[in-house]
Each structure stands twice: as structure tokens, then as C-alpha cells.
Coordinates of C-alpha atoms and ligand atoms in Angstrom, one line a residue:
M1 CA 10.9 -17.5 11.6
E2 CA 8.2 -15.0 10.5
I3 CA 6.1 -15.4 7.3
V4 CA 6.7 -12.5 4.9
V5 CA 4.8 -11.6 1.8
S6 CA 5.1 -8.9 -0.8
G7 CA 4.5 -8.3 -4.5
I8 CA 5.0 -5.8 -7.3
R9 CA 2.7 -5.2 -10.3
P10 CA 4.3 -6.1 -13.7
T11 CA 3.2 -2.9 -15.5
G12 CA 6.8 -2.3 -16.7
N13 CA 10.4 -2.4 -15.5
L14 CA 11.1 -1.8 -11.8
H15 CA 12.1 1.7 -10.9
L16 CA 14.1 3.3 -8.0
G17 CA 10.9 3.7 -6.0
N18 CA 10.1 0.0 -6.2
Y19 CA 13.7 -0.8 -5.2
F20 CA 14.0 1.5 -2.2
G21 CA 10.4 1.0 -1.1
A22 CA 10.2 -2.7 -1.4
L23 CA 12.8 -4.8 -3.3
K24 CA 15.8 -3.8 -1.1
N25 CA 13.9 -5.0 1.9
F26 CA 12.9 -8.3 0.2
V27 CA 16.6 -9.1 -0.3
Q28 CA 17.4 -8.3 3.3
M29 CA 14.4 -10.2 4.7
Q30 CA 15.0 -13.5 2.8
E31 CA 17.9 -14.4 5.1
Q32 CA 15.9 -14.8 8.2
N33 CA 12.3 -15.3 7.3
N34 CA 10.0 -17.5 5.4
C35 CA 9.5 -15.2 2.4
Y36 CA 6.9 -15.2 -0.4
F37 CA 7.7 -12.6 -3.1
F38 CA 5.4 -12.6 -6.1
I39 CA 4.6 -10.8 -9.3
A40 CA 1.1 -9.3 -9.1
D41 CA -0.1 -9.9 -12.7
Y42 CA -3.8 -10.1 -11.8
H43 CA -3.5 -6.7 -10.1
S44 CA -2.0 -5.2 -13.2
L45 CA -5.1 -6.3 -15.2
T46 CA -7.3 -3.9 -13.1
T47 CA -5.7 -1.0 -15.0
H48 CA -4.2 -2.7 -18.0
P49 CA -6.7 -5.3 -19.1
K50 CA -5.2 -5.6 -22.6
S51 CA -1.5 -5.3 -21.9
E52 CA 0.3 -6.6 -24.9
N53 CA 3.4 -6.8 -22.9
L54 CA 2.0 -8.6 -19.9
H55 CA 4.0 -11.8 -20.4
E56 CA 7.2 -10.0 -21.2
N57 CA 6.7 -7.7 -18.2
V58 CA 6.1 -10.7 -15.8
K59 CA 9.4 -12.3 -17.0
N60 CA 11.3 -9.0 -16.7
V61 CA 10.1 -8.5 -13.1
L62 CA 11.1 -12.0 -12.2
V63 CA 14.5 -11.4 -13.8
Q64 CA 14.8 -8.1 -11.9
Y65 CA 14.0 -9.9 -8.6
L66 CA 16.8 -12.3 -9.3
A67 CA 19.2 -9.6 -10.4
A68 CA 18.5 -7.7 -7.1
G69 CA 19.7 -10.8 -5.2
L70 CA 16.6 -12.8 -4.4
D71 CA 17.3 -16.4 -4.2
P72 CA 14.7 -18.9 -5.5
E73 CA 15.9 -21.5 -3.0
K74 CA 15.8 -19.2 0.0
S75 CA 12.6 -17.4 -0.9
T76 CA 9.4 -18.5 -2.7
L77 CA 9.4 -16.3 -5.9
Y78 CA 6.2 -16.8 -7.9
V79 CA 3.7 -15.4 -10.3
Q80 CA 0.3 -14.6 -8.8
S81 CA -1.6 -16.2 -11.7
D82 CA 0.3 -19.5 -11.1
V83 CA -1.6 -20.0 -7.9
P84 CA -5.3 -20.8 -8.5
E85 CA -6.0 -20.8 -4.7
I86 CA -5.6 -17.0 -4.8
P87 CA -8.8 -16.4 -6.8
E88 CA -10.7 -18.9 -4.6
L89 CA -9.8 -17.0 -1.4
Y90 CA -10.5 -13.7 -3.3
L91 CA -14.0 -14.9 -3.9
L92 CA -14.5 -16.0 -0.3
L93 CA -13.0 -12.7 1.2
N94 CA -15.1 -10.6 -1.2
M95 CA -18.2 -11.9 0.7
I96 CA -17.1 -10.0 3.8
A97 CA -15.7 -6.9 2.1
Y98 CA -18.2 -4.0 2.2
L99 CA -18.9 -1.7 -0.7
G100 CA -18.5 1.4 1.4
E101 CA -15.0 0.6 2.6
L102 CA -13.9 -0.4 -0.9
E103 CA -15.3 2.9 -2.3
R104 CA -13.6 4.9 0.4
C105 CA -10.1 3.5 -0.4
T106 CA -7.8 6.3 -1.6
S107 CA -6.2 4.4 -4.4
F108 CA -9.7 3.5 -5.8
K109 CA -10.8 7.1 -5.6
D110 CA -7.6 8.2 -7.3
K111 CA -8.1 5.7 -10.2
V112 CA -11.7 6.7 -10.6
R113 CA -10.5 10.3 -11.0
K114 CA -7.7 9.4 -13.5
H115 CA -9.4 6.6 -15.5
S116 CA -13.1 7.4 -15.3
N117 CA -13.7 5.3 -18.5
N118 CA -12.5 2.1 -16.8
V119 CA -13.9 1.8 -13.3
N120 CA -14.3 -2.0 -13.2
A121 CA -15.2 -4.3 -10.3
G122 CA -11.6 -5.6 -10.2
L123 CA -10.4 -2.1 -9.4
L124 CA -13.0 -1.8 -6.7
T125 CA -12.0 -5.1 -5.1
Y126 CA -8.2 -4.5 -5.6
P127 CA -7.8 -4.3 -1.8
T128 CA -9.5 -7.7 -1.3
L129 CA -7.1 -9.3 -3.8
M130 CA -4.1 -7.7 -2.1
A131 CA -5.4 -8.9 1.3
V132 CA -5.7 -12.4 -0.2
D133 CA -2.1 -12.3 -1.4
I134 CA -1.0 -11.7 2.2
L135 CA -3.5 -13.9 4.0
I136 CA -3.1 -16.8 1.7
H137 CA 0.3 -17.5 3.4
R138 CA -0.9 -16.2 6.8
A139 CA 1.9 -13.6 6.7
A140 CA 2.8 -11.3 9.6
K141 CA 5.1 -8.8 7.8
V142 CA 4.7 -7.1 4.5
P143 CA 7.6 -5.0 3.2
V144 CA 6.1 -2.2 1.1
G145 CA 6.5 1.5 0.5
K146 CA 4.4 4.2 2.2
D147 CA 1.8 4.3 -0.6
Q148 CA 0.6 0.8 0.4
Q149 CA -0.2 1.7 4.0
Q150 CA -4.0 2.0 3.6
H151 CA -4.1 -1.4 1.8
L152 CA -2.4 -3.0 4.8
E153 CA -5.0 -1.4 7.1
M154 CA -7.7 -2.9 5.0
T155 CA -6.0 -6.3 5.1
R156 CA -6.1 -6.2 8.9
D157 CA -9.7 -5.2 8.8
F158 CA -10.7 -8.1 6.6
A159 CA -8.6 -10.6 8.6
A160 CA -10.1 -9.4 11.9
R161 CA -13.6 -9.5 10.5
F162 CA -13.1 -13.1 9.2
N163 CA -11.8 -14.2 12.6
R164 CA -14.7 -12.5 14.4
L165 CA -17.4 -13.7 12.0
Y166 CA -16.3 -17.3 12.2
N167 CA -15.2 -17.1 15.8
V168 CA -11.6 -18.3 15.1
D169 CA -8.2 -16.9 15.5
Y170 CA -7.0 -18.0 12.1
F171 CA -5.6 -15.1 10.2
P172 CA -2.8 -13.0 11.8
L173 CA -3.2 -9.2 11.4
P174 CA -0.2 -8.3 9.2
T175 CA 1.7 -5.1 9.3
A176 CA 3.7 -3.1 6.8
F177 CA 7.4 -3.5 7.5
N178 CA 10.6 -1.5 7.0
F179 CA 13.1 -2.8 9.6
G180 CA 11.8 -0.4 12.3
E181 CA 12.1 2.6 10.1
E182 CA 9.3 4.7 8.6
L183 CA 7.9 3.4 5.4
V184 CA 9.7 4.9 2.4
K185 CA 8.4 7.3 -0.3
I186 CA 10.8 7.9 -3.1
P187 CA 9.9 11.2 -4.9
G188 CA 9.7 11.9 -8.6
L189 CA 12.1 14.5 -9.8
D190 CA 9.4 16.4 -11.6
G191 CA 7.9 17.9 -8.4
S192 CA 4.9 15.5 -8.6
G193 CA 5.4 13.7 -5.3
K194 CA 5.8 10.0 -5.7
M195 CA 8.1 8.3 -8.3
G196 CA 5.9 5.9 -10.3
K197 CA 5.5 4.4 -13.7
S198 CA 2.1 5.8 -14.2
E199 CA 3.3 9.2 -13.0
G200 CA 5.7 9.1 -16.0
N201 CA 8.6 10.2 -13.8
A202 CA 10.4 7.0 -13.1
I203 CA 14.0 6.1 -13.3
Y204 CA 14.3 2.4 -14.0
L205 CA 16.9 0.0 -12.5
T206 CA 17.7 -1.2 -16.0
E207 CA 17.8 2.3 -17.6
D208 CA 20.9 3.1 -19.7
P209 CA 23.3 5.8 -18.4
A210 CA 22.5 8.4 -21.1
S211 CA 18.8 8.3 -20.4
I212 CA 19.4 8.5 -16.6
R213 CA 21.6 11.6 -17.1
K214 CA 18.9 13.2 -19.3
K215 CA 16.1 12.6 -16.8
V216 CA 18.1 13.8 -13.8
M217 CA 19.4 16.9 -15.5
K218 CA 15.8 17.8 -16.3
A219 CA 14.7 17.6 -12.7
L220 CA 12.9 20.7 -11.4
T221 CA 14.8 23.1 -9.1
D222 CA 14.3 26.7 -8.0
S223 CA 16.3 29.9 -8.0
G224 CA 18.3 28.8 -5.0
P225 CA 18.3 29.7 -1.3
T226 CA 18.8 33.4 -0.3
E227 CA 18.9 32.9 3.5
P228 CA 21.4 30.6 5.2
N229 CA 19.9 27.4 6.7
S230 CA 16.5 27.9 5.1
E231 CA 14.0 25.1 4.8
K232 CA 14.2 23.2 1.5
P233 CA 11.2 23.6 -0.8
E234 CA 9.7 20.2 -2.0
V235 CA 11.4 20.0 -5.4
I236 CA 14.8 20.6 -3.7
Q237 CA 14.1 18.2 -0.8
N238 CA 13.2 15.6 -3.5
L239 CA 16.7 15.9 -5.0
F240 CA 18.3 15.5 -1.5
T241 CA 16.1 12.5 -0.8
M242 CA 17.4 10.8 -3.9
L243 CA 21.0 11.7 -2.9
S244 CA 20.4 10.2 0.5
V245 CA 19.6 6.8 -1.0
V246 CA 22.1 6.5 -3.8
S247 CA 25.1 8.7 -2.8
S248 CA 27.7 8.6 -0.1
L249 CA 27.2 10.4 3.2
D250 CA 30.1 12.7 2.3
T251 CA 28.4 13.7 -1.0
Y252 CA 25.1 14.3 0.7
Q253 CA 26.8 16.4 3.4
F254 CA 28.8 18.4 0.8
F255 CA 25.6 19.5 -1.0
D256 CA 23.7 20.0 2.2
D257 CA 26.4 22.4 3.5
A258 CA 26.4 24.2 0.2
Y259 CA 22.6 24.6 0.4
N260 CA 22.9 25.9 4.0
N261 CA 25.5 28.5 3.1
C262 CA 23.7 29.5 -0.1
S263 CA 26.6 28.5 -2.4
I264 CA 24.8 25.5 -4.0
R265 CA 24.9 25.0 -7.7
Y266 CA 22.0 22.7 -8.7
G267 CA 23.7 21.8 -12.0
D268 CA 26.6 20.2 -10.0
L269 CA 24.2 18.4 -7.7
K270 CA 22.3 16.9 -10.5
K271 CA 25.5 15.8 -12.4
Q272 CA 26.7 14.1 -9.2
L273 CA 23.3 12.6 -8.6
A274 CA 23.1 11.2 -12.1
E275 CA 26.5 9.6 -11.8
D276 CA 25.6 8.1 -8.5
I277 CA 22.4 6.6 -9.8
I278 CA 24.3 5.2 -12.8
A279 CA 26.9 3.6 -10.5
F280 CA 24.3 2.3 -8.2
T281 CA 22.2 0.7 -10.9
A282 CA 25.2 -0.6 -13.1
P283 CA 25.6 -4.0 -11.4
F284 CA 21.9 -4.6 -11.5
R285 CA 21.6 -3.7 -15.1
E286 CA 24.4 -6.0 -16.1
K287 CA 23.1 -8.9 -14.0
A288 CA 19.6 -8.5 -15.4
A289 CA 20.8 -8.5 -19.0
E290 CA 22.8 -11.7 -18.3
L291 CA 19.9 -13.5 -16.6
L292 CA 17.5 -12.6 -19.3
K293 CA 19.4 -14.8 -21.7
D294 CA 18.9 -17.9 -19.5
E295 CA 15.4 -18.9 -20.3
Q296 CA 15.8 -22.3 -18.6
Y297 CA 16.8 -20.8 -15.3
I298 CA 14.0 -18.3 -15.4
S299 CA 11.3 -21.0 -16.0
R300 CA 12.9 -23.3 -13.5
A301 CA 12.7 -20.5 -10.9
A302 CA 9.1 -19.8 -11.7
R303 CA 8.1 -23.4 -11.6
L304 CA 9.8 -24.0 -8.3
G305 CA 8.1 -20.8 -6.9
A306 CA 4.7 -21.8 -8.1
E307 CA 5.0 -25.2 -6.5
K308 CA 6.1 -23.8 -3.1
A309 CA 3.4 -21.1 -3.2
R310 CA 0.7 -23.5 -4.1
A311 CA 1.6 -25.9 -1.2
S312 CA 1.2 -23.0 1.3
A313 CA -1.9 -21.6 -0.4
A314 CA -3.7 -25.0 -0.6
Q315 CA -3.4 -25.4 3.1
T316 CA -5.0 -22.0 3.8
I317 CA -7.9 -22.8 1.3
K318 CA -8.5 -26.1 3.0
N319 CA -8.7 -24.5 6.4
A320 CA -10.8 -21.5 5.2
R321 CA -13.3 -23.9 3.6
E322 CA -13.5 -25.8 6.8
I323 CA -13.9 -22.7 8.9
I324 CA -16.7 -21.3 6.7
G325 CA -18.4 -24.7 6.5
I326 CA -17.9 -25.7 2.9
K327 CA -17.9 -29.4 2.6
H328 CA -18.1 -32.0 -0.2
L329 CA -21.3 -34.0 -0.2
Ligands
TYM401 P1 3.4 -1.4 -6.9 O1 3.5 -2.4 -8.0 O2 2.8 -0.1 -7.3 O3 4.7 -1.1 -6.2 C1 5.5 -2.2 -5.8 C2 6.2 -1.8 -4.5 O4 7.0 -0.7 -4.7 C3 6.7 0.3 -3.7 N1 6.8 1.7 -4.4 C4 7.4 2.7 -3.8 N2 8.0 2.8 -2.6 C5 8.5 4.0 -2.3 N3 8.5 5.1 -3.1 C6 7.9 5.0 -4.3 N4 7.9 6.0 -5.2 C7 7.3 3.8 -4.7 N5 6.7 3.3 -5.8 C8 6.4 2.0 -5.6 C9 5.2 0.1 -3.4 O5 4.9 0.6 -2.1 C10 5.2 -1.4 -3.3 O6 5.7 -1.9 -2.1 N6 -0.6 -3.2 -4.5 C11 0.8 -3.3 -4.7 C12 1.2 -4.7 -5.2 C13 0.7 -5.8 -4.3 C14 1.2 -6.2 -3.1 C15 0.4 -7.3 -2.7 C16 2.2 -5.7 -2.2 C17 -0.3 -6.6 -4.7 N7 -0.5 -7.5 -3.7 C18 0.6 -7.9 -1.4 C19 2.3 -6.3 -1.0 C20 1.5 -7.4 -0.6 C21 1.3 -2.3 -5.7 O7 0.5 -1.8 -6.5 O8 2.6 -2.0 -5.7

């Protein structure tokens, strides 16, 4: 049984990118692994230090984990800030994380460009905290989307450095995991690359049908292919990528053939895509609304998760202190 860890920042509701990049795999992994899935609320403070909705968002993400089929008995579902051992390991690991490598991290450089008025130390050490999330349970596999690849490389660097420095073989070197397939990147439908909350192009799992239709119908397209079997430009490929995850194979094939023989009508494709997204998200939307009413179940799940996560984390902290040579007088 392998140890698996992954998390999602509670900066809002979960979107289709979160689902297909991460959550879908969480659900599949919980059957055969020792899984720790958490809500990365400390991470969200790096960009949203004053989030008025933080508590609400944490609760919503937990509900959405449960609505997607995560089982608090099978997996350990917890909130990052419920585990005080995490900040302790974060402090210890920061001692062996170098300024240069943290500054070179793509997501840090990106944030500096976009939010030059809030380049805080938490943002710089985001990759150390993420490494801690994984190493605190000594996980081997981390189901994430493609955008997290570099963070995983850094996690391996930190783990290897710790092992080398203290001459131990304590931390495993974890890898990003997607059942043997390439890591996923779900595109936005506005031609801006990745679907994301901060990109402002997300379609949420709990979004209502009218709003989904509106967003999909607004998706960018072009004037259509003029040569049979031509390569799809990025905005069109993005629509097909969405079809490939939410629609049937037949539907995908129908529009792919239409594209290849230049008879495609993008309006029809978008209508079909919107309906398929609505059908795909409907059970999730209903389940989340139902669960949200059950405060007791939510807090019981969070308490159980915190207990299990702390037991595992405490063991790692005990070992890490011993390895480093921290002792009580
Ligand atoms: P976050 O909160 O941005 O996203 C959560 C998960 O969703 C995936 N994801 C996507 N996958 C494919 N296509 C997309 N458009 C897309 N958008 C988001 C992300 O890859 C991620 O798996 N740093 C992490 C949170 C984190 C974490 C961890 C993850 C903190 N500690 C430890 C794993 C292990 C983040 O910001 O993800």
C-alpha cells in the first residue's frame, strides 16, 4: 500500500481543472492506497492574506471532496491548518532550502510579475511548504495536474538534500502521479492556456446550468478550417480537449470528423459541450448542496481527518528532530 498525498488551495469553489487534474484521481486512488487529501489553507494565505471567505471556502472544498466521492473512513481528509506539525517541519526544511532555487521557481516568478505589491516570504517559500505537505506523511505518490510538476521536482530536491545532509535514507523521493498517463492540463475556454480561478476563466463543479451555458457559448473560436485534416489552432484544440473529458467518444468523434471535413459549426459544438458539462456536473452539484446542510457530518469528517493526519505527522516530526539532533534537556 503506497502513501499518497495531495491538496487543493481553498481560494474558491473547485473547477473542472481541479477535478480532472487532481480530484478525479484522488477518488480512484483511495481504494488501494493510504491517502492523505487536504485543504491547503496556509497556501492560500500567500496570495489572499485577508480572505474574508477563507473559512467558508475551506468548508466548501471539504464538502466538494466528499461530493466527489472521497470517503473520510478510507482516506484521511483534513485541513492543513489543523496539523501544527506542518509549520514545524516547514521551519526545519526552510533551513535547507536555498534562496536561489526558490527565486527561480516559475510559479514564484509568475506571482512576482502579477502581484508585485505582495511579494511576501510565504510566497517565496511556497515550495517548501508544499514539500512539507508531502514529506510529513513520507508519501511516494502525488496526484496533481501538470502545473505542479516543478513543485514536485523541488520536493524531491529538498528530500534528497535532507537525506544527504544528515546521512539518512528517511524521506522517499515522491513523484507526481496520474495512473501512468501524462499529467493533465485542462485549458480555459478564453484562449489563455490553463483553466484557473485566478485566470478568471473557470467553470465550477457547482456552477448552475445557465451560467455554464453562458460561459461555454462565449468560448473563443476562429473562422473555421479551410483545408481538410488541418491542424487545430489552440483555441479550437481547447474545445476538443474539454469534449474529450466530459463528452462521449461518439460525440468527440462526430465533431472531430466535422472539423476534418471542414463542415464543423462551432455553435453546435459549444451547445453540445455546454450540455455535456451540465450533465457531468449535475450529480456533483446536487450532492454538494445536500452535504452542505449537514454541519455535523462536515465537522465530524474534519475532526476525524485532523486526528489521523496528526498521528502520521507527529511520527515524522519526532523522527526529523532525532535525525537533526534536537533533544530535550
Ligand atoms: P491548486 O489549488 O492550484 O490546484 C489544485 C489541483 O488542481 C490541479 N489543477 C489543474 N489540473 C489540470 N488543469 C488545470 N487547469 C488545473 N488547475 C488546477 C493542480 O495541478 C492541483 O493538483 N500547490 C498546489 C496545492 C498544494 C499541493 C500540496 C498539491 C499544496 N500542497 C501538496 C499536492 C501536494 C496548488 O496550488 O494547487
